[in-house]
Amino acid sequence: MQAPSNLSGHAPPTSFLLLGLPGLESVQAWLSIPFCSIYVLSLLGNATLLWVIWTESSLHQPMYLFLSILALTDMAMPTCILPKMLAIFWTKAQEITFAACLVQMFTVHALSAVESGTLTAMAYDRYVAICYPLSYTTLLSPRTVVKFGAAIAIRAFVIILPFPFLLLRLRFCHSRNISHTYCEHMALVKLACGNTTPNNLYGLVVSLLIVGGDLTFIFASYGQILWTVFHLPSLEARHKALGTCGAHVGVIFILYTPALFSFLSHRFGHSIPHNVHIFLANIYLLVPSMLNPMVYGAKTKEIHNRLQWTFASWKKTPRCKNGS
């Protein structure tokens, strides 16, 4: 039974209702098919990528260790939102407890920060490999990679941790209906009454720090990479150097394009229908997780060769006949 939409008092609500995709209720069951397919492909693709990196000793290098972190993040991200989203689409199980909503919100935003930080670390890896190749093993030793990974996780935790506490100080007196498929910070802020300026300002600061700061570092790194590459004497060396960056550039484009579009449309695109905002938010979280392993599998020579060798070995494996 649905509770009244207007809530009173200072105590937080016991639960919220995730409405899914408002205005598209009649086709949500059909939309679950591509979303579910994306989820399965994300898990299979990233698990395969992790298996290749784990079993191929030549891939035990800083670039591929960072790629392993990215693959783990890409498996965790859709797992945070897809099961509940499919429950909404299939069984109308819209209710989510307040505590579970805060946990989901924190996890989704923290994983987004980890993914962005990992791509930044990978840009630094390519910068050192191309601009300072003789110092690569010194500057990016296994211990340094572990420190990078820890720093990425700690940064995400520290930056995102204030979000739940900023929400706990608010009164949710307008409604408990969240017009979204998952708990997102700004979607919750819109349900609150009172002064939400700290939430809005901190959300903007976090976006600028993570997306703006990381993109600035990535662009600066690739600016130095391009400067170095185009000063190489050999055309073949230039192509080889740029080829090592191809997959990473593709993944950066895949991740940040919908992220920036979603961010800008959410704050400035008031004429864009609300269900478009929600759809873009889901695309931003789900599609890169599916495409990243495909891009690295196709563009990274070592991974591509390993996959080809594995498939060829499977084909050559003799089949038993007549149970013998």
CSV table of N, CA and C in Angstrom, one decimal, residues 42-168:
chain,number,residue,atom,x,y,z
A,42,SER,N,28.3,-6.7,-19.8
A,42,SER,CA,29.2,-6.0,-19.0
A,42,SER,C,30.0,-7.0,-18.1
A,43,LEU,N,29.2,-7.9,-17.5
A,43,LEU,CA,29.8,-8.9,-16.6
A,43,LEU,C,30.7,-9.9,-17.4
A,44,LEU,N,30.2,-10.4,-18.5
A,44,LEU,CA,31.0,-11.3,-19.3
A,44,LEU,C,32.3,-10.7,-19.9
A,45,GLY,N,32.1,-9.5,-20.4
A,45,GLY,CA,33.2,-8.8,-21.0
A,45,GLY,C,34.3,-8.4,-20.0
A,46,ASN,N,33.9,-7.9,-18.9
A,46,ASN,CA,34.9,-7.5,-17.9
A,46,ASN,C,35.5,-8.7,-17.2
A,47,ALA,N,34.7,-9.8,-17.0
A,47,ALA,CA,35.3,-11.0,-16.4
A,47,ALA,C,36.3,-11.6,-17.3
A,48,THR,N,36.0,-11.6,-18.6
A,48,THR,CA,37.0,-12.1,-19.6
A,48,THR,C,38.2,-11.3,-19.6
A,49,LEU,N,38.1,-10.0,-19.5
A,49,LEU,CA,39.3,-9.1,-19.5
A,49,LEU,C,40.1,-9.4,-18.3
A,50,LEU,N,39.5,-9.5,-17.1
A,50,LEU,CA,40.3,-9.9,-15.9
A,50,LEU,C,41.0,-11.2,-16.0
A,51,TRP,N,40.3,-12.2,-16.6
A,51,TRP,CA,40.9,-13.5,-16.8
A,51,TRP,C,42.1,-13.5,-17.7
A,52,VAL,N,42.0,-12.7,-18.8
A,52,VAL,CA,43.1,-12.6,-19.7
A,52,VAL,C,44.3,-11.9,-19.1
A,53,ILE,N,44.1,-10.9,-18.3
A,53,ILE,CA,45.2,-10.2,-17.6
A,53,ILE,C,45.8,-11.1,-16.5
A,54,TRP,N,44.9,-11.8,-15.9
A,54,TRP,CA,45.4,-12.7,-14.8
A,54,TRP,C,46.3,-13.9,-15.3
A,55,THR,N,45.8,-14.4,-16.4
A,55,THR,CA,46.5,-15.7,-16.9
A,55,THR,C,47.7,-15.4,-17.9
A,56,GLU,N,47.8,-14.2,-18.4
A,56,GLU,CA,48.9,-13.8,-19.3
A,56,GLU,C,49.9,-13.0,-18.5
A,57,SER,N,51.1,-13.7,-18.3
A,57,SER,CA,52.1,-13.0,-17.5
A,57,SER,C,52.7,-11.8,-18.1
A,58,SER,N,52.7,-11.7,-19.4
A,58,SER,CA,53.2,-10.5,-20.1
A,58,SER,C,52.3,-9.3,-19.9
A,59,LEU,N,51.1,-9.5,-19.4
A,59,LEU,CA,50.2,-8.4,-19.1
A,59,LEU,C,50.2,-7.9,-17.7
A,60,HIS,N,51.2,-8.4,-16.9
A,60,HIS,CA,51.3,-8.0,-15.5
A,60,HIS,C,52.1,-6.7,-15.4
A,61,GLN,N,51.6,-5.7,-16.0
A,61,GLN,CA,52.3,-4.4,-16.1
A,61,GLN,C,51.3,-3.3,-15.6
A,62,PRO,N,51.9,-2.1,-15.2
A,62,PRO,CA,51.0,-1.1,-14.6
A,62,PRO,C,49.8,-0.8,-15.4
A,63,MET,N,49.9,-0.6,-16.7
A,63,MET,CA,48.7,-0.3,-17.5
A,63,MET,C,47.6,-1.3,-17.4
A,64,TYR,N,47.9,-2.6,-17.3
A,64,TYR,CA,46.9,-3.6,-17.3
A,64,TYR,C,46.4,-3.8,-15.8
A,65,LEU,N,47.2,-3.5,-14.8
A,65,LEU,CA,46.8,-3.5,-13.5
A,65,LEU,C,45.7,-2.4,-13.3
A,66,PHE,N,46.0,-1.2,-13.8
A,66,PHE,CA,44.9,-0.2,-13.8
A,66,PHE,C,43.7,-0.6,-14.6
A,67,LEU,N,43.9,-1.3,-15.7
A,67,LEU,CA,42.8,-1.8,-16.4
A,67,LEU,C,42.0,-2.8,-15.6
A,68,SER,N,42.6,-3.6,-14.8
A,68,SER,CA,41.9,-4.5,-13.9
A,68,SER,C,41.0,-3.8,-12.9
A,69,ILE,N,41.5,-2.7,-12.4
A,69,ILE,CA,40.7,-1.9,-11.5
A,69,ILE,C,39.5,-1.4,-12.2
A,70,LEU,N,39.7,-0.9,-13.4
A,70,LEU,CA,38.6,-0.4,-14.3
A,70,LEU,C,37.6,-1.5,-14.5
A,71,ALA,N,38.0,-2.7,-14.8
A,71,ALA,CA,37.1,-3.8,-15.1
A,71,ALA,C,36.3,-4.2,-13.9
A,72,LEU,N,36.9,-4.2,-12.7
A,72,LEU,CA,36.2,-4.5,-11.5
A,72,LEU,C,35.2,-3.4,-11.2
A,73,THR,N,35.5,-2.2,-11.4
A,73,THR,CA,34.6,-1.1,-11.2
A,73,THR,C,33.4,-1.2,-12.2
A,74,ASP,N,33.7,-1.6,-13.4
A,74,ASP,CA,32.7,-1.7,-14.5
A,74,ASP,C,31.8,-2.9,-14.2
A,75,MET,N,32.2,-3.9,-13.4
A,75,MET,CA,31.3,-5.0,-13.0
A,75,MET,C,30.5,-4.6,-11.8
A,76,ALA,N,31.0,-3.8,-10.9
A,76,ALA,CA,30.3,-3.3,-9.7
A,76,ALA,C,29.2,-2.3,-10.0
A,77,MET,N,29.5,-1.4,-10.9
A,77,MET,CA,28.6,-0.3,-11.2
A,77,MET,C,27.2,-0.8,-11.6
A,78,PRO,N,27.1,-1.6,-12.7
A,78,PRO,CA,25.7,-2.0,-13.1
A,78,PRO,C,25.1,-2.9,-12.0
A,79,THR,N,25.9,-3.6,-11.2
A,79,THR,CA,25.4,-4.5,-10.2
A,79,THR,C,24.7,-3.7,-9.1
A,80,CYS,N,25.1,-2.5,-8.9
A,80,CYS,CA,24.5,-1.6,-7.9
A,80,CYS,C,23.1,-1.1,-8.3
A,81,ILE,N,22.8,-1.0,-9.6
A,81,ILE,CA,21.6,-0.4,-9.9
A,81,ILE,C,20.6,-1.4,-10.7
A,82,LEU,N,21.2,-2.3,-11.5
A,82,LEU,CA,20.4,-3.1,-12.4
A,82,LEU,C,19.4,-4.1,-11.7
A,83,PRO,N,19.8,-4.8,-10.6
A,83,PRO,CA,18.8,-5.7,-10.0
A,83,PRO,C,17.6,-4.9,-9.5
A,84,LYS,N,17.8,-3.8,-8.9
A,84,LYS,CA,16.6,-3.0,-8.4
A,84,LYS,C,15.8,-2.4,-9.6
A,85,MET,N,16.5,-2.0,-10.6
A,85,MET,CA,15.8,-1.4,-11.8
A,85,MET,C,15.0,-2.5,-12.4
A,86,LEU,N,15.5,-3.7,-12.6
A,86,LEU,CA,14.7,-4.8,-13.2
A,86,LEU,C,13.5,-5.2,-12.4
A,87,ALA,N,13.7,-5.1,-11.0
A,87,ALA,CA,12.6,-5.4,-10.1
A,87,ALA,C,11.5,-4.4,-10.3
A,88,ILE,N,11.9,-3.1,-10.5
A,88,ILE,CA,10.9,-2.1,-10.8
A,88,ILE,C,10.1,-2.3,-12.1
A,89,PHE,N,10.9,-2.7,-13.1
A,89,PHE,CA,10.3,-2.9,-14.5
A,89,PHE,C,9.4,-4.1,-14.5
A,90,TRP,N,9.8,-5.2,-13.8
A,90,TRP,CA,9.2,-6.5,-14.0
A,90,TRP,C,8.0,-6.7,-12.9
A,91,THR,N,8.3,-6.3,-11.7
A,91,THR,CA,7.3,-6.6,-10.6
A,91,THR,C,6.8,-5.4,-9.9
A,92,LYS,N,7.1,-4.2,-10.4
A,92,LYS,CA,6.7,-2.9,-9.7
A,92,LYS,C,7.2,-2.8,-8.3
A,93,ALA,N,8.3,-3.5,-8.0
A,93,ALA,CA,8.9,-3.4,-6.6
A,93,ALA,C,9.6,-2.1,-6.5
A,94,GLN,N,8.9,-1.0,-6.3
A,94,GLN,CA,9.4,0.3,-6.3
A,94,GLN,C,10.0,0.8,-4.9
A,95,GLU,N,9.6,0.1,-3.9
A,95,GLU,CA,10.0,0.6,-2.5
A,95,GLU,C,11.4,0.3,-2.2
A,96,ILE,N,12.1,1.2,-1.6
A,96,ILE,CA,13.5,1.0,-1.1
A,96,ILE,C,13.6,1.8,0.2
A,97,THR,N,14.2,1.1,1.2
A,97,THR,CA,14.4,1.8,2.5
A,97,THR,C,15.3,3.0,2.4
A,98,PHE,N,15.1,3.9,3.4
A,98,PHE,CA,15.9,5.1,3.4
A,98,PHE,C,17.4,4.7,3.5
A,99,ALA,N,17.8,3.8,4.4
A,99,ALA,CA,19.2,3.4,4.6
A,99,ALA,C,19.7,2.8,3.3
A,100,ALA,N,18.9,1.9,2.6
A,100,ALA,CA,19.4,1.2,1.4
A,100,ALA,C,19.6,2.3,0.3
A,101,CYS,N,18.7,3.3,0.3
A,101,CYS,CA,18.8,4.3,-0.7
A,101,CYS,C,20.1,5.1,-0.5
A,102,LEU,N,20.4,5.4,0.7
A,102,LEU,CA,21.7,6.2,1.0
A,102,LEU,C,22.9,5.3,0.6
A,103,VAL,N,22.8,4.0,0.9
A,103,VAL,CA,24.0,3.2,0.6
A,103,VAL,C,24.1,3.1,-0.9
A,104,GLN,N,23.0,2.9,-1.7
A,104,GLN,CA,23.1,2.9,-3.1
A,104,GLN,C,23.6,4.2,-3.7
A,105,MET,N,23.1,5.3,-3.2
A,105,MET,CA,23.6,6.6,-3.7
A,105,MET,C,25.1,6.7,-3.5
A,106,PHE,N,25.6,6.4,-2.3
A,106,PHE,CA,27.0,6.6,-2.0
A,106,PHE,C,27.8,5.6,-2.9
A,107,THR,N,27.4,4.4,-3.0
A,107,THR,CA,28.2,3.4,-3.8
A,107,THR,C,28.2,3.8,-5.3
A,108,VAL,N,27.1,4.3,-5.8
A,108,VAL,CA,27.1,4.7,-7.3
A,108,VAL,C,28.1,5.9,-7.5
A,109,HIS,N,28.0,6.9,-6.6
A,109,HIS,CA,28.8,8.1,-6.8
A,109,HIS,C,30.3,7.7,-6.5
A,110,ALA,N,30.5,6.9,-5.5
A,110,ALA,CA,31.9,6.5,-5.2
A,110,ALA,C,32.6,5.7,-6.4
A,111,LEU,N,31.8,4.8,-6.9
A,111,LEU,CA,32.3,4.0,-8.1
A,111,LEU,C,32.6,4.9,-9.3
A,112,SER,N,31.7,5.9,-9.5
A,112,SER,CA,32.0,6.8,-10.6
A,112,SER,C,33.3,7.6,-10.4
A,113,ALA,N,33.5,8.0,-9.1
A,113,ALA,CA,34.8,8.7,-8.8
A,113,ALA,C,36.0,7.8,-9.0
A,114,VAL,N,35.8,6.5,-8.6
A,114,VAL,CA,36.9,5.5,-8.8
A,114,VAL,C,37.2,5.3,-10.3
A,115,GLU,N,36.2,5.2,-11.1
A,115,GLU,CA,36.4,5.0,-12.5
A,115,GLU,C,37.1,6.2,-13.1
A,116,SER,N,36.7,7.4,-12.8
A,116,SER,CA,37.3,8.6,-13.3
A,116,SER,C,38.8,8.7,-12.8
A,117,GLY,N,39.0,8.4,-11.6
A,117,GLY,CA,40.4,8.4,-11.1
A,117,GLY,C,41.3,7.4,-11.7
A,118,THR,N,40.7,6.2,-12.0
A,118,THR,CA,41.5,5.1,-12.7
A,118,THR,C,41.9,5.6,-14.1
A,119,LEU,N,40.9,6.2,-14.8
A,119,LEU,CA,41.3,6.7,-16.2
A,119,LEU,C,42.3,7.8,-16.1
A,120,THR,N,42.3,8.6,-15.1
A,120,THR,CA,43.4,9.6,-14.9
A,120,THR,C,44.7,8.9,-14.6
A,121,ALA,N,44.7,7.9,-13.8
A,121,ALA,CA,46.0,7.2,-13.6
A,121,ALA,C,46.5,6.5,-14.8
A,122,MET,N,45.6,6.0,-15.7
A,122,MET,CA,46.0,5.4,-16.9
A,122,MET,C,46.5,6.4,-17.9
A,123,ALA,N,46.0,7.6,-17.8
A,123,ALA,CA,46.6,8.7,-18.7
A,123,ALA,C,48.0,9.0,-18.2
A,124,TYR,N,48.2,9.0,-16.9
A,124,TYR,CA,49.6,9.2,-16.4
A,124,TYR,C,50.5,8.1,-16.8
A,125,ASP,N,50.0,6.9,-16.8
A,125,ASP,CA,50.8,5.7,-17.2
A,125,ASP,C,51.2,5.9,-18.7
A,126,ARG,N,50.3,6.3,-19.6
A,126,ARG,CA,50.7,6.5,-21.0
A,126,ARG,C,51.7,7.7,-21.1
A,127,TYR,N,51.5,8.7,-20.3
A,127,TYR,CA,52.4,9.8,-20.4
A,127,TYR,C,53.8,9.4,-20.0
A,128,VAL,N,54.0,8.7,-18.9
A,128,VAL,CA,55.3,8.2,-18.5
A,128,VAL,C,55.9,7.3,-19.6
A,129,ALA,N,55.1,6.3,-20.1
A,129,ALA,CA,55.6,5.3,-21.0
A,129,ALA,C,56.1,5.9,-22.3
A,130,ILE,N,55.5,7.0,-22.8
A,130,ILE,CA,55.8,7.7,-24.0
A,130,ILE,C,56.8,8.8,-23.9
A,131,CYS,N,56.6,9.6,-22.8
A,131,CYS,CA,57.5,10.8,-22.6
A,131,CYS,C,58.8,10.4,-21.9
A,132,TYR,N,58.7,9.4,-21.0
A,132,TYR,CA,59.9,9.1,-20.2
A,132,TYR,C,60.0,7.5,-20.2
A,133,PRO,N,60.2,6.9,-21.3
A,133,PRO,CA,60.3,5.4,-21.4
A,133,PRO,C,61.4,4.8,-20.6
A,134,LEU,N,62.5,5.4,-20.4
A,134,LEU,CA,63.6,4.9,-19.7
A,134,LEU,C,63.4,4.9,-18.2
A,135,SER,N,62.5,5.7,-17.7
A,135,SER,CA,62.2,5.8,-16.3
A,135,SER,C,60.9,5.1,-16.0
A,136,TYR,N,60.3,4.4,-16.9
A,136,TYR,CA,58.9,3.9,-16.7
A,136,TYR,C,58.9,2.9,-15.6
A,137,THR,N,59.8,1.9,-15.5
A,137,THR,CA,59.8,0.9,-14.5
A,137,THR,C,60.1,1.5,-13.1
A,138,THR,N,60.8,2.6,-13.1
A,138,THR,CA,61.1,3.3,-11.8
A,138,THR,C,59.9,4.1,-11.3
A,139,LEU,N,59.3,4.9,-12.2
A,139,LEU,CA,58.2,5.8,-11.8
A,139,LEU,C,56.9,5.0,-11.6
A,140,LEU,N,56.8,3.9,-12.2
A,140,LEU,CA,55.5,3.1,-12.1
A,140,LEU,C,55.9,1.6,-11.7
A,141,SER,N,56.5,1.5,-10.5
A,141,SER,CA,56.8,0.2,-9.9
A,141,SER,C,55.5,-0.4,-9.4
A,142,PRO,N,55.4,-1.7,-9.2
A,142,PRO,CA,54.2,-2.3,-8.6
A,142,PRO,C,53.8,-1.7,-7.3
A,143,ARG,N,54.7,-1.3,-6.5
A,143,ARG,CA,54.4,-0.6,-5.2
A,143,ARG,C,53.7,0.8,-5.5
A,144,THR,N,54.2,1.5,-6.5
A,144,THR,CA,53.6,2.8,-6.9
A,144,THR,C,52.1,2.6,-7.4
A,145,VAL,N,51.9,1.5,-8.2
A,145,VAL,CA,50.6,1.2,-8.7
A,145,VAL,C,49.6,0.9,-7.6
A,146,VAL,N,50.1,0.2,-6.6
A,146,VAL,CA,49.2,-0.1,-5.4
A,146,VAL,C,48.9,1.2,-4.7
A,147,LYS,N,49.9,2.1,-4.6
A,147,LYS,CA,49.6,3.4,-3.9
A,147,LYS,C,48.6,4.2,-4.7
A,148,PHE,N,48.7,4.2,-6.0
A,148,PHE,CA,47.8,4.9,-6.9
A,148,PHE,C,46.4,4.3,-6.7
A,149,GLY,N,46.3,3.0,-6.6
A,149,GLY,CA,44.9,2.4,-6.4
A,149,GLY,C,44.3,2.7,-5.1
A,150,ALA,N,45.2,2.7,-4.0
A,150,ALA,CA,44.7,3.1,-2.7
A,150,ALA,C,44.3,4.6,-2.7
A,151,ALA,N,45.1,5.5,-3.3
A,151,ALA,CA,44.7,6.9,-3.4
A,151,ALA,C,43.4,7.1,-4.1
A,152,ILE,N,43.2,6.4,-5.2
A,152,ILE,CA,42.0,6.5,-6.0
A,152,ILE,C,40.8,6.2,-5.1
A,153,ALA,N,40.9,5.0,-4.4
A,153,ALA,CA,39.8,4.6,-3.5
A,153,ALA,C,39.5,5.5,-2.3
A,154,ILE,N,40.6,6.0,-1.7
A,154,ILE,CA,40.5,6.9,-0.6
A,154,ILE,C,39.9,8.2,-1.0
A,155,ARG,N,40.3,8.8,-2.2
A,155,ARG,CA,39.8,10.0,-2.7
A,155,ARG,C,38.3,9.9,-2.9
A,156,ALA,N,37.8,8.8,-3.5
A,156,ALA,CA,36.4,8.6,-3.8
A,156,ALA,C,35.6,8.5,-2.5
A,157,PHE,N,36.2,7.8,-1.5
A,157,PHE,CA,35.5,7.6,-0.2
A,157,PHE,C,35.3,9.0,0.5
A,158,VAL,N,36.4,9.7,0.6
A,158,VAL,CA,36.4,11.0,1.3
A,158,VAL,C,35.5,12.0,0.6
A,159,ILE,N,35.6,12.1,-0.7
A,159,ILE,CA,34.8,13.2,-1.4
A,159,ILE,C,33.3,12.9,-1.4
A,160,ILE,N,32.9,11.6,-1.5
A,160,ILE,CA,31.5,11.2,-1.6
A,160,ILE,C,30.9,11.1,-0.2
A,161,LEU,N,31.7,10.8,0.8
A,161,LEU,CA,31.1,10.5,2.2
A,161,LEU,C,30.2,11.7,2.7
A,162,PRO,N,30.5,13.0,2.4
A,162,PRO,CA,29.6,14.0,2.9
A,162,PRO,C,28.2,13.9,2.4
A,163,PHE,N,28.0,13.3,1.2
A,163,PHE,CA,26.6,13.3,0.6
A,163,PHE,C,25.6,12.7,1.5
A,164,PRO,N,25.8,11.5,2.1
A,164,PRO,CA,24.7,11.0,3.0
A,164,PRO,C,24.4,11.9,4.2
A,165,PHE,N,25.5,12.5,4.7
A,165,PHE,CA,25.3,13.3,5.9
A,165,PHE,C,24.6,14.6,5.6
A,166,LEU,N,24.9,15.2,4.4
A,166,LEU,CA,24.1,16.4,3.9
A,166,LEU,C,22.7,16.0,3.7
A,167,LEU,N,22.4,14.8,3.3
A,167,LEU,CA,21.0,14.4,3.1
A,167,LEU,C,20.3,14.2,4.5
A,168,LEU,N,21.0,13.7,5.4
A,168,LEU,CA,20.4,13.4,6.7
A,168,LEU,C,19.9,14.6,7.5
